[in-house]
Amino acid sequence: MALVDSGGQAVAECVVVDARRHGELLAQGIAAVLGDAGVDRRDLGAVVVGLGPGPFTGLRVGIVTAATLGDALCIPAYGICSLDGLGAGERVAMTDARRREIYWARYDTDGTRVSGPHVSKPGDVIEQLRGVPVVGFGAQVHAEALVGLDVRPEPKYPSAPALVERAVALLGSVPEPLVPMYLRRPDAEQPGPPKRVTA
Amino acid sequence: MTGDEPLVLGIETSCDETGVGIVRGTTLLADAIASSVDAHARFGGVVPEVASRAHLEAMVPTVHRALETAGVRLSDLDAIAVTSGPGLVGALLVGVAAAKSYALALDVPLYGVNHLAAHVAVDVLEHGPIPEPCIAMLVSGGHSSLLLVDDVTRALQPLGQTIDDAAGEAFDKVARLLGLGFPGGPVVDRLARDGDAAAIAFPRAKPKGTYDVSFSGLKTAVARWVEAHEGEVPVADVCASFQEAVVDVLTSKALEACRDTGVEHLLIGGGVAANSRLRALAQERCDAAGVRLRVPRPGLCTDNGAMVAALGSRLVAAGVPASAMDLPADSSMPVTEVVNR
């Protein structure tokens, strides 16, 4: 999480890489960032949140936090594709989708997203990603399946200030509903008929 | 805050209902619910990911429905309470994150509360102060617990619980094998009214020396009986006989606990407490034993936000310290813990 002033400068930031603890850490981090910057919560002008793609549970924690914060403070909450906050310029931004898959999106030279976000098996997309710098920890997790690509060591994760930067153009507009980019349907299968209990 | 009448908003997302309730003191002002039950029906049970997605969509709109009904603004609130466990962790987290964010933005205390304690506390809204001590029987699709309640703001003492299926789960499973759809409780209750509860002698597990119960064997016995039956299955008789076995076991154990502890009040809550036969038999047996029975109206027995707000209000009034901002969702929160800190 980060607090960014009207000039686009990050005045406080708090980063913890722990995909299992968003529920515990996020609200506390927001309070800490406000405290560090000496900013009253009522002075906030907007909230920006990553809409994913990413692990569903953490994604929902972020989105519901942004939605309710915006609601309670009567300020707009803008959603941005999380991959848009990973790197800059021409690139492929890639995060780990687990299940041997990647989330990825492709950006042109002026940083505009031209493809994605997608969820794919690395082997299915490797050909179309050749020759473009690949950023994000997902590329390192799946390095063996991505041999031959131009994988850069940094940046690894989407950053909150970068998401805010992408949202600047939206400030003042009526925010779109915060719809998570799940990209996958829930795992649930319709059951067959009940099993017999007698032989 | 008007004297000792705190205005509390309660959020409940432990399973498939997004519930937001608003309580002033012990007065219910609003109880808004968005249920995702229809989305689960074709899967024959609650799918956690489907429930979590629905909670996220429903959260802010449900809060606003509650505020409108109550005729209050967010800035009027004195505290936020939320179910922090037990329940489905992904579902709980949506409510917990929302509650934290409201508490932070409004600068009011946050209470992460136990779902089962909230099922007990809700009756204050309908029948006044909770009689303490009392025996509480909480029966739903996820729980079948017998508890001794000395002070609902402090701790609940577990006396017994199901060792396998929850009572509501047994209703769902029997409904499924009879092809009656999901959820099973309401439809079995309705069909049982036209059936003979003595038609089939289904087994009743009442182990001695424990307040634990078991419904897995009963469920299998119903399946065996239905499979062995030739010709058209007498659905109403099966429903009535099965239901009678469940409510017989539950009420026997509850009254046994009252007798053994000398406690004169029994409180029943949870979704299965909406069952008409359970309510009737519990009343009959309590009357015979000189025990005073309290059961909230069905809408307050099933999961809802009002129960969370009701408990939150009690906690504020009792001066119980609030939860911290790093409050976790605890899917297996013990019933001995009323507030998570």
mmCIF file of N, CA, C and O in Angstrom, chain A residues 1-2 12-18 22 25-26 29-30 32-33 36 157-161:
data_model
loop_
_atom_site.group_PDB
_atom_site.id
_atom_site.type_symbol
_atom_site.label_atom_id
_atom_site.label_comp_id
_atom_site.label_asym_id
_atom_site.label_seq_id
_atom_site.Cartn_x
_atom_site.Cartn_y
_atom_site.Cartn_z
ATOM 1 N N MET A 1 0.838 -1.193 0.000
ATOM 2 C CA MET A 1 0.000 0.000 0.000
ATOM 3 C C MET A 1 0.867 1.234 0.000
ATOM 4 O O MET A 1 2.011 1.191 0.473
ATOM 5 N N ALA A 2 0.358 2.291 -0.545
ATOM 6 C CA ALA A 2 1.158 3.512 -0.641
ATOM 7 C C ALA A 2 0.241 4.721 -0.576
ATOM 8 O O ALA A 2 -0.927 4.646 -0.948
ATOM 9 N N ALA A 12 4.424 7.865 1.392
ATOM 10 C CA ALA A 12 4.638 6.766 2.336
ATOM 11 C C ALA A 12 4.242 5.479 1.646
ATOM 12 O O ALA A 12 3.318 5.445 0.839
ATOM 13 N N GLU A 13 4.955 4.426 1.964
ATOM 14 C CA GLU A 13 4.663 3.151 1.328
ATOM 15 C C GLU A 13 4.943 2.038 2.327
ATOM 16 O O GLU A 13 5.829 2.155 3.175
ATOM 17 N N CYS A 14 4.184 0.970 2.231
ATOM 18 C CA CYS A 14 4.375 -0.167 3.125
ATOM 19 C C CYS A 14 4.221 -1.409 2.275
ATOM 20 O O CYS A 14 3.192 -1.598 1.626
ATOM 21 N N VAL A 15 5.250 -2.213 2.198
ATOM 22 C CA VAL A 15 5.204 -3.409 1.356
ATOM 23 C C VAL A 15 5.555 -4.628 2.199
ATOM 24 O O VAL A 15 6.582 -4.656 2.864
ATOM 25 N N VAL A 16 4.684 -5.630 2.181
ATOM 26 C CA VAL A 16 4.984 -6.906 2.814
ATOM 27 C C VAL A 16 4.653 -7.976 1.787
ATOM 28 O O VAL A 16 3.537 -8.006 1.272
ATOM 29 N N VAL A 17 5.623 -8.817 1.444
ATOM 30 C CA VAL A 17 5.338 -9.889 0.502
ATOM 31 C C VAL A 17 4.929 -11.118 1.309
ATOM 32 O O VAL A 17 5.761 -11.781 1.911
ATOM 33 N N ASP A 18 3.636 -11.349 1.400
ATOM 34 C CA ASP A 18 3.132 -12.523 2.121
ATOM 35 C C ASP A 18 1.714 -12.783 1.636
ATOM 36 O O ASP A 18 0.749 -12.219 2.131
ATOM 37 N N HIS A 22 -2.867 -11.166 3.681
ATOM 38 C CA HIS A 22 -3.495 -9.896 3.323
ATOM 39 C C HIS A 22 -4.578 -9.509 4.324
ATOM 40 O O HIS A 22 -4.716 -8.354 4.698
ATOM 41 N N LEU A 25 -2.908 -8.057 7.365
ATOM 42 C CA LEU A 25 -1.939 -6.958 7.225
ATOM 43 C C LEU A 25 -2.467 -5.695 6.565
ATOM 44 O O LEU A 25 -1.952 -4.611 6.804
ATOM 45 N N LEU A 26 -3.480 -5.819 5.710
ATOM 46 C CA LEU A 26 -3.822 -4.681 4.859
ATOM 47 C C LEU A 26 -4.312 -3.457 5.641
ATOM 48 O O LEU A 26 -3.768 -2.363 5.493
ATOM 49 N N GLY A 29 -1.667 -1.913 7.611
ATOM 50 C CA GLY A 29 -0.721 -1.216 6.738
ATOM 51 C C GLY A 29 -1.251 0.135 6.306
ATOM 52 O O GLY A 29 -0.497 1.118 6.240
ATOM 53 N N ILE A 30 -2.534 0.198 6.012
ATOM 54 C CA ILE A 30 -3.134 1.479 5.619
ATOM 55 C C ILE A 30 -3.025 2.476 6.778
ATOM 56 O O ILE A 30 -2.628 3.624 6.595
ATOM 57 N N ALA A 32 -0.847 2.430 9.111
ATOM 58 C CA ALA A 32 0.568 2.773 9.296
ATOM 59 C C ALA A 32 1.022 3.803 8.263
ATOM 60 O O ALA A 32 1.740 4.750 8.591
ATOM 61 N N VAL A 33 0.609 3.613 7.019
ATOM 62 C CA VAL A 33 0.999 4.533 5.948
ATOM 63 C C VAL A 33 0.440 5.935 6.226
ATOM 64 O O VAL A 33 1.148 6.939 6.082
ATOM 65 N N ASP A 36 2.519 7.361 9.151
ATOM 66 C CA ASP A 36 3.880 7.741 8.740
ATOM 67 C C ASP A 36 3.878 9.066 7.985
ATOM 68 O O ASP A 36 4.793 9.877 8.125
ATOM 69 N N TYR A 157 7.163 -7.517 -8.421
ATOM 70 C CA TYR A 157 5.748 -7.455 -8.045
ATOM 71 C C TYR A 157 5.107 -6.149 -8.519
ATOM 72 O O TYR A 157 5.809 -5.143 -8.664
ATOM 73 N N PRO A 158 3.802 -6.133 -8.688
ATOM 74 C CA PRO A 158 3.113 -4.864 -8.969
ATOM 75 C C PRO A 158 3.342 -3.924 -7.787
ATOM 76 O O PRO A 158 3.398 -4.380 -6.645
ATOM 77 N N SER A 159 3.491 -2.647 -8.025
ATOM 78 C CA SER A 159 3.687 -1.721 -6.906
ATOM 79 C C SER A 159 2.489 -0.789 -6.786
ATOM 80 O O SER A 159 1.875 -0.401 -7.786
ATOM 81 N N ALA A 160 2.191 -0.426 -5.536
ATOM 82 C CA ALA A 160 1.037 0.441 -5.296
ATOM 83 C C ALA A 160 1.226 1.829 -5.922
ATOM 84 O O ALA A 160 0.301 2.349 -6.553
ATOM 85 N N PRO A 161 2.414 2.457 -5.812
ATOM 86 C CA PRO A 161 2.566 3.764 -6.481
ATOM 87 C C PRO A 161 2.350 3.663 -7.991
ATOM 88 O O PRO A 161 1.782 4.580 -8.602
#
